[in-house]
């Protein structure tokens, strides 16, 4: 089906599309909202250029898709806007958010449906791209025998596996969630099956010996991290990426040290993953 209120240009045949013809700072009509939503479902991650949004405008756009998530332990740089997660790296950074392939906060009982990242400043001398993987395609490419085996499996996702938290000073108000999810989840809107493990958060497959779990997880991580399932987005100042965490994982490149990269993310709440429709 074609689009009437937006233009949609695919980044790769597998995942990702750039959307133009929309100003996200204003009120979006219902027809345009439905088409943006459809573009997200069809392409799994969508990109917008030249969207210099305030935090209020970014929150307002995110709220059209659902309740906004408050990160359990990320520093809150805007006390009046705890829903805004700041993404920042510069010469003083020891590490950056999202360097390891992950689906956002998959350690939550109800991991986020989607994330909307606005990069306001790109590094002065290039770098800082983000890659996204199509986890439907990663699932589809497995053998039928492996699909049958994984159908009954669940895995633990732990916040403390995330490198950012391992090195951070812990404070009393921080929470470090851990949750068990199906290894293959059914997308609640498209009904498609997606592989739902990621190197950033998934620690073990329940019911297997440690050596079995480690080997199987490493195989699945490497499988989904192959570039044939990816697109790679080159940011400009005031670009937005909106990805569906239920069907993708992503990785931020930190190849621009000591330059500065800065942006704001809002994250839309999701529901508990389930194995089949
Ligand atoms: C994230 O994981 O949300 C960060 C992605 C990025 O900085 O490109």
Short mmCIF file of C-alpha atoms and ligand atoms in Angstrom, two decimals:
data_model
loop_
_atom_site.label_atom_id
_atom_site.label_comp_id
_atom_site.label_asym_id
_atom_site.label_seq_id
_atom_site.Cartn_x
_atom_site.Cartn_y
_atom_site.Cartn_z
CA UNK A 1 0.00 0.00 0.00
CA UNK A 2 1.39 3.42 -0.89
CA UNK A 3 1.56 6.48 1.37
CA UNK A 4 -0.41 9.69 0.82
CA UNK A 5 0.79 12.03 3.59
CA UNK A 6 4.49 11.13 3.86
CA UNK A 7 7.34 10.03 1.57
CA UNK A 8 9.07 6.78 2.50
CA UNK A 9 12.47 5.85 1.04
CA UNK A 10 14.00 2.52 2.04
CA UNK A 11 17.59 2.43 3.35
CA UNK A 12 18.07 -1.27 2.58
CA UNK A 13 15.70 -3.98 1.31
CA UNK A 14 15.77 -5.57 4.79
CA UNK A 15 15.33 -2.78 7.31
CA UNK A 16 15.07 0.98 7.68
CA UNK A 17 13.39 3.83 5.80
CA UNK A 18 13.80 7.58 5.71
CA UNK A 19 10.56 9.54 6.06
CA UNK A 20 10.13 13.03 4.63
CA UNK A 21 7.26 15.46 4.28
CA UNK A 22 6.48 15.71 7.98
CA UNK A 23 7.20 18.28 10.70
CA UNK A 24 7.25 16.46 14.04
CA UNK A 25 7.29 19.71 16.06
CA UNK A 26 3.58 20.32 15.42
CA UNK A 27 0.37 18.38 15.84
CA UNK A 28 0.28 15.41 13.49
CA UNK A 29 -3.10 14.59 12.01
CA UNK A 30 -4.57 11.11 12.43
CA UNK A 31 -3.98 10.11 8.81
CA UNK A 32 -0.31 11.10 8.96
CA UNK A 33 0.08 9.42 12.35
CA UNK A 34 -1.35 6.16 10.94
CA UNK A 35 1.05 6.30 8.00
CA UNK A 36 4.08 6.93 10.25
CA UNK A 37 2.97 3.98 12.38
CA UNK A 38 2.58 1.79 9.29
CA UNK A 39 6.01 2.86 8.02
CA UNK A 40 7.46 1.81 11.38
CA UNK A 41 5.72 -1.59 11.27
CA UNK A 42 6.90 -2.19 7.69
CA UNK A 43 10.48 -0.96 8.06
CA UNK A 44 11.17 -1.53 11.81
CA UNK A 45 13.20 1.66 12.12
CA UNK A 46 12.34 4.99 10.51
CA UNK A 47 14.44 8.13 10.19
CA UNK A 48 13.55 11.80 9.96
CA UNK A 49 15.84 14.74 9.06
CA UNK A 50 15.82 18.38 10.20
CA UNK A 51 13.63 17.98 13.29
CA UNK A 52 14.90 20.52 15.83
CA UNK A 53 12.44 19.51 18.57
CA UNK A 54 12.25 20.80 22.12
CA UNK A 55 12.01 18.14 24.84
CA UNK A 56 8.28 18.93 25.12
CA UNK A 57 7.74 18.41 21.38
CA UNK A 58 9.72 15.17 21.40
CA UNK A 59 7.69 13.90 24.36
CA UNK A 60 4.47 14.93 22.68
CA UNK A 61 5.35 12.98 19.49
CA UNK A 62 6.39 9.93 21.55
CA UNK A 63 3.16 10.06 23.59
CA UNK A 64 1.12 9.52 20.44
CA UNK A 65 2.47 5.95 20.44
CA UNK A 66 1.93 5.17 24.13
CA UNK A 67 2.93 5.99 27.69
CA UNK A 68 6.52 7.20 28.02
CA UNK A 69 9.01 5.07 29.89
CA UNK A 70 11.28 6.35 32.67
CA UNK A 71 14.63 4.59 32.66
CA UNK A 72 15.20 2.70 35.95
CA UNK A 73 18.69 4.04 36.61
CA UNK A 74 19.96 6.42 33.91
CA UNK A 75 20.88 9.90 35.20
CA UNK A 76 18.01 12.39 34.77
CA UNK A 77 19.44 15.55 33.19
CA UNK A 78 16.03 17.31 32.99
CA UNK A 79 14.41 17.13 36.46
CA UNK A 80 11.05 18.21 34.99
CA UNK A 81 11.29 15.65 32.20
CA UNK A 82 12.41 12.32 33.65
CA UNK A 83 11.25 10.66 30.40
CA UNK A 84 14.16 12.27 28.54
CA UNK A 85 17.25 10.06 28.41
CA UNK A 86 20.34 12.08 27.51
CA UNK A 87 22.80 10.50 25.08
CA UNK A 88 26.14 12.23 25.39
CA UNK A 89 29.79 11.46 24.69
CA UNK A 90 32.82 13.74 24.65
CA UNK A 91 36.51 13.84 25.51
CA UNK A 92 35.74 13.01 29.15
CA UNK A 93 33.70 9.87 28.35
CA UNK A 94 34.99 6.47 29.45
CA UNK A 95 32.20 4.61 27.61
CA UNK A 96 28.98 5.40 25.74
CA UNK A 97 25.42 4.08 25.89
CA UNK A 98 24.49 1.35 23.45
CA UNK A 99 27.90 0.25 22.16
CA UNK A 100 26.96 -3.43 22.51
CA UNK A 101 24.10 -4.82 20.38
CA UNK A 102 20.89 -4.59 22.40
CA UNK A 103 17.15 -4.03 22.44
CA UNK A 104 16.43 -1.19 24.87
CA UNK A 105 15.84 -2.23 28.49
CA UNK A 106 15.00 -5.82 27.50
CA UNK A 107 15.67 -6.58 31.20
CA UNK A 108 12.28 -5.01 32.09
CA UNK A 109 9.26 -7.30 32.64
CA UNK A 110 7.55 -5.18 29.99
CA UNK A 111 10.34 -3.93 27.71
CA UNK A 112 9.75 -0.73 25.72
CA UNK A 113 7.81 -0.89 22.47
CA UNK A 114 9.96 1.72 20.77
CA UNK A 115 12.58 4.42 21.18
CA UNK A 116 12.79 7.84 19.54
CA UNK A 117 16.30 9.27 19.51
CA UNK A 118 16.97 12.84 18.40
CA UNK A 119 20.66 13.53 17.85
CA UNK A 120 21.12 17.28 18.17
CA UNK A 121 24.89 17.41 17.62
CA UNK A 122 26.89 14.97 15.52
CA UNK A 123 30.66 14.57 16.00
CA UNK A 124 32.57 17.33 14.20
CA UNK A 125 34.74 15.00 12.14
CA UNK A 126 32.29 12.21 11.31
CA UNK A 127 31.51 8.87 12.92
CA UNK A 128 28.81 8.07 15.47
CA UNK A 129 26.54 6.04 13.15
CA UNK A 130 23.98 3.62 14.58
CA UNK A 131 23.26 0.16 13.13
CA UNK A 132 19.93 -1.65 13.43
CA UNK A 133 19.21 -5.37 12.95
CA UNK A 134 15.98 -6.95 11.69
CA UNK A 135 15.19 -9.68 14.25
CA UNK A 136 12.32 -11.11 12.18
CA UNK A 137 14.84 -11.78 9.39
CA UNK A 138 17.32 -13.24 11.89
CA UNK A 139 14.60 -15.63 13.11
CA UNK A 140 13.41 -16.52 9.61
CA UNK A 141 16.97 -17.46 8.56
CA UNK A 142 17.27 -20.19 11.25
CA UNK A 143 16.71 -23.83 10.31
CA UNK A 144 13.34 -25.41 11.09
CA UNK A 145 15.09 -27.71 13.60
CA UNK A 146 16.56 -24.73 15.48
CA UNK A 147 13.21 -22.90 15.35
CA UNK A 148 11.51 -25.94 16.91
CA UNK A 149 14.13 -26.11 19.67
CA UNK A 150 13.93 -22.39 20.46
CA UNK A 151 10.12 -22.41 20.49
CA UNK A 152 10.12 -23.72 24.05
CA UNK A 153 13.02 -21.65 25.37
CA UNK A 154 13.07 -18.64 27.64
CA UNK A 155 16.09 -16.50 28.51
CA UNK A 156 17.09 -14.21 31.37
CA UNK A 157 17.80 -10.55 30.54
CA UNK A 158 19.72 -8.71 33.28
CA UNK A 159 20.31 -5.00 33.63
CA UNK A 160 23.61 -5.64 35.39
CA UNK A 161 25.04 -7.27 32.25
CA UNK A 162 24.97 -3.86 30.61
CA UNK A 163 28.53 -2.51 30.57
CA UNK A 164 27.35 0.96 31.56
CA UNK A 165 25.99 -0.29 34.84
CA UNK A 166 28.95 -2.50 35.67
CA UNK A 167 31.23 0.51 35.91
CA UNK A 168 28.82 3.07 37.32
CA UNK A 169 28.71 4.01 41.01
CA UNK A 170 25.49 2.55 42.40
CA UNK A 171 23.10 4.75 44.37
CA UNK A 172 20.24 3.68 46.61
CA UNK A 173 17.52 4.84 44.20
CA UNK A 174 18.80 2.79 41.26
CA UNK A 175 16.97 -0.36 40.21
CA UNK A 176 18.59 -3.20 38.29
CA UNK A 177 15.73 -5.18 36.75
CA UNK A 178 16.01 -8.74 35.53
CA UNK A 179 13.33 -10.59 33.56
CA UNK A 180 12.72 -13.90 31.81
CA UNK A 181 11.38 -13.66 28.23
CA UNK A 182 10.70 -16.09 25.38
CA UNK A 183 13.73 -16.48 23.09
CA UNK A 184 11.33 -16.09 20.16
CA UNK A 185 8.60 -13.51 20.66
CA UNK A 186 5.52 -12.83 18.58
CA UNK A 187 5.10 -9.19 17.67
CA UNK A 188 1.82 -8.00 19.21
CA UNK A 189 0.90 -5.88 16.18
CA UNK A 190 2.26 -7.71 13.12
CA UNK A 191 1.94 -11.27 14.47
CA UNK A 192 5.44 -12.06 13.11
CA UNK A 193 8.04 -14.01 15.07
CA UNK A 194 11.29 -12.29 16.06
CA UNK A 195 14.42 -13.55 17.76
CA UNK A 196 14.52 -11.85 21.16
CA UNK A 197 18.00 -12.25 22.66
CA UNK A 198 20.77 -9.65 22.60
CA UNK A 199 24.39 -9.46 23.71
CA UNK A 200 23.77 -6.39 25.86
CA UNK A 201 21.28 -7.90 28.29
CA UNK A 202 20.70 -11.64 27.76
CA UNK A 203 22.66 -13.74 30.27
CA UNK A 204 21.39 -17.35 29.98
CA UNK A 205 18.83 -19.69 28.51
CA UNK A 206 16.71 -21.21 31.25
CA UNK A 207 16.96 -24.98 31.78
CA UNK A 208 20.27 -25.47 29.94
CA UNK A 209 23.66 -26.22 31.46
CA UNK A 210 25.89 -23.12 31.52
CA UNK A 211 28.13 -24.44 28.73
CA UNK A 212 25.09 -25.19 26.55
CA UNK A 213 23.51 -21.83 27.22
CA UNK A 214 26.75 -19.91 26.58
CA UNK A 215 27.32 -21.69 23.25
CA UNK A 216 23.73 -21.32 22.06
CA UNK A 217 23.54 -17.64 23.02
CA UNK A 218 26.89 -16.89 21.35
CA UNK A 219 25.65 -18.61 18.16
CA UNK A 220 22.40 -16.59 18.19
CA UNK A 221 24.18 -13.29 18.93
CA UNK A 222 26.68 -13.83 16.09
CA UNK A 223 23.91 -14.92 13.75
CA UNK A 224 21.79 -11.79 14.35
CA UNK A 225 24.83 -9.50 14.31
CA UNK A 226 25.62 -10.39 10.65
CA UNK A 227 25.46 -7.35 8.41
CA UNK A 228 22.98 -9.00 6.02
CA UNK A 229 20.24 -8.23 8.59
CA UNK A 230 21.27 -4.58 9.13
CA UNK A 231 20.99 -1.01 8.06
CA UNK A 232 23.41 1.67 9.21
CA UNK A 233 22.24 5.24 9.79
CA UNK A 234 24.48 8.26 9.29
CA UNK A 235 23.22 11.05 11.52
CA UNK A 236 23.16 14.75 10.80
CA UNK A 237 22.34 17.42 13.40
CA UNK A 238 18.62 17.15 14.29
CA UNK A 239 18.02 13.73 12.77
CA UNK A 240 15.63 11.33 14.50
CA UNK A 241 15.62 7.54 14.54
CA UNK A 242 12.47 5.76 15.76
CA UNK A 243 12.92 2.00 16.19
CA UNK A 244 10.65 -0.85 17.22
CA UNK A 245 12.42 -2.66 20.09
CA UNK A 246 10.17 -5.70 19.64
CA UNK A 247 11.60 -6.54 16.22
CA UNK A 248 15.07 -4.94 16.20
CA UNK A 249 18.27 -4.54 18.14
CA UNK A 250 20.82 -1.77 17.62
CA UNK A 251 24.41 -0.74 18.23
CA UNK A 252 25.90 2.75 18.57
CA UNK A 253 29.42 3.21 17.09
CA UNK A 254 31.90 5.02 19.31
CA UNK A 255 34.44 5.77 16.60
CA UNK A 256 34.63 9.56 17.12
CA UNK A 257 36.54 10.01 20.41
CA UNK A 258 37.37 12.69 21.60
CA UNK A 259 34.62 14.55 19.67
CA UNK A 260 31.22 15.32 21.19
CA UNK A 261 27.91 13.68 20.22
CA UNK A 262 24.71 14.74 21.97
CA UNK A 263 21.01 13.90 21.86
CA UNK A 264 17.77 13.09 23.65
CA UNK A 265 15.81 9.84 23.64
CA UNK A 266 12.22 9.19 24.61
CA UNK A 267 11.15 5.60 25.02
CA UNK A 268 7.60 4.31 24.58
CA UNK A 269 6.37 1.65 27.04
CA UNK A 270 5.62 -1.83 25.74
CA UNK A 271 4.08 -5.03 27.00
CA UNK A 272 5.25 -8.43 28.23
CA UNK A 273 6.74 -10.48 25.37
CA UNK A 274 4.82 -13.65 24.52
CA UNK A 275 5.89 -16.62 22.42
CA UNK A 276 2.99 -17.05 20.00
CA UNK A 277 -0.17 -15.28 18.85
C1 LIG B 1 20.79 3.85 22.39
O1 LIG B 1 21.08 2.68 22.59
O2 LIG B 1 19.67 4.30 22.57
C2 LIG B 1 21.87 4.79 21.86
C3 LIG B 1 21.89 4.75 20.38
C4 LIG B 1 22.83 5.80 19.82
O3 LIG B 1 23.43 6.57 20.57
O4 LIG B 1 22.93 5.87 18.59
#
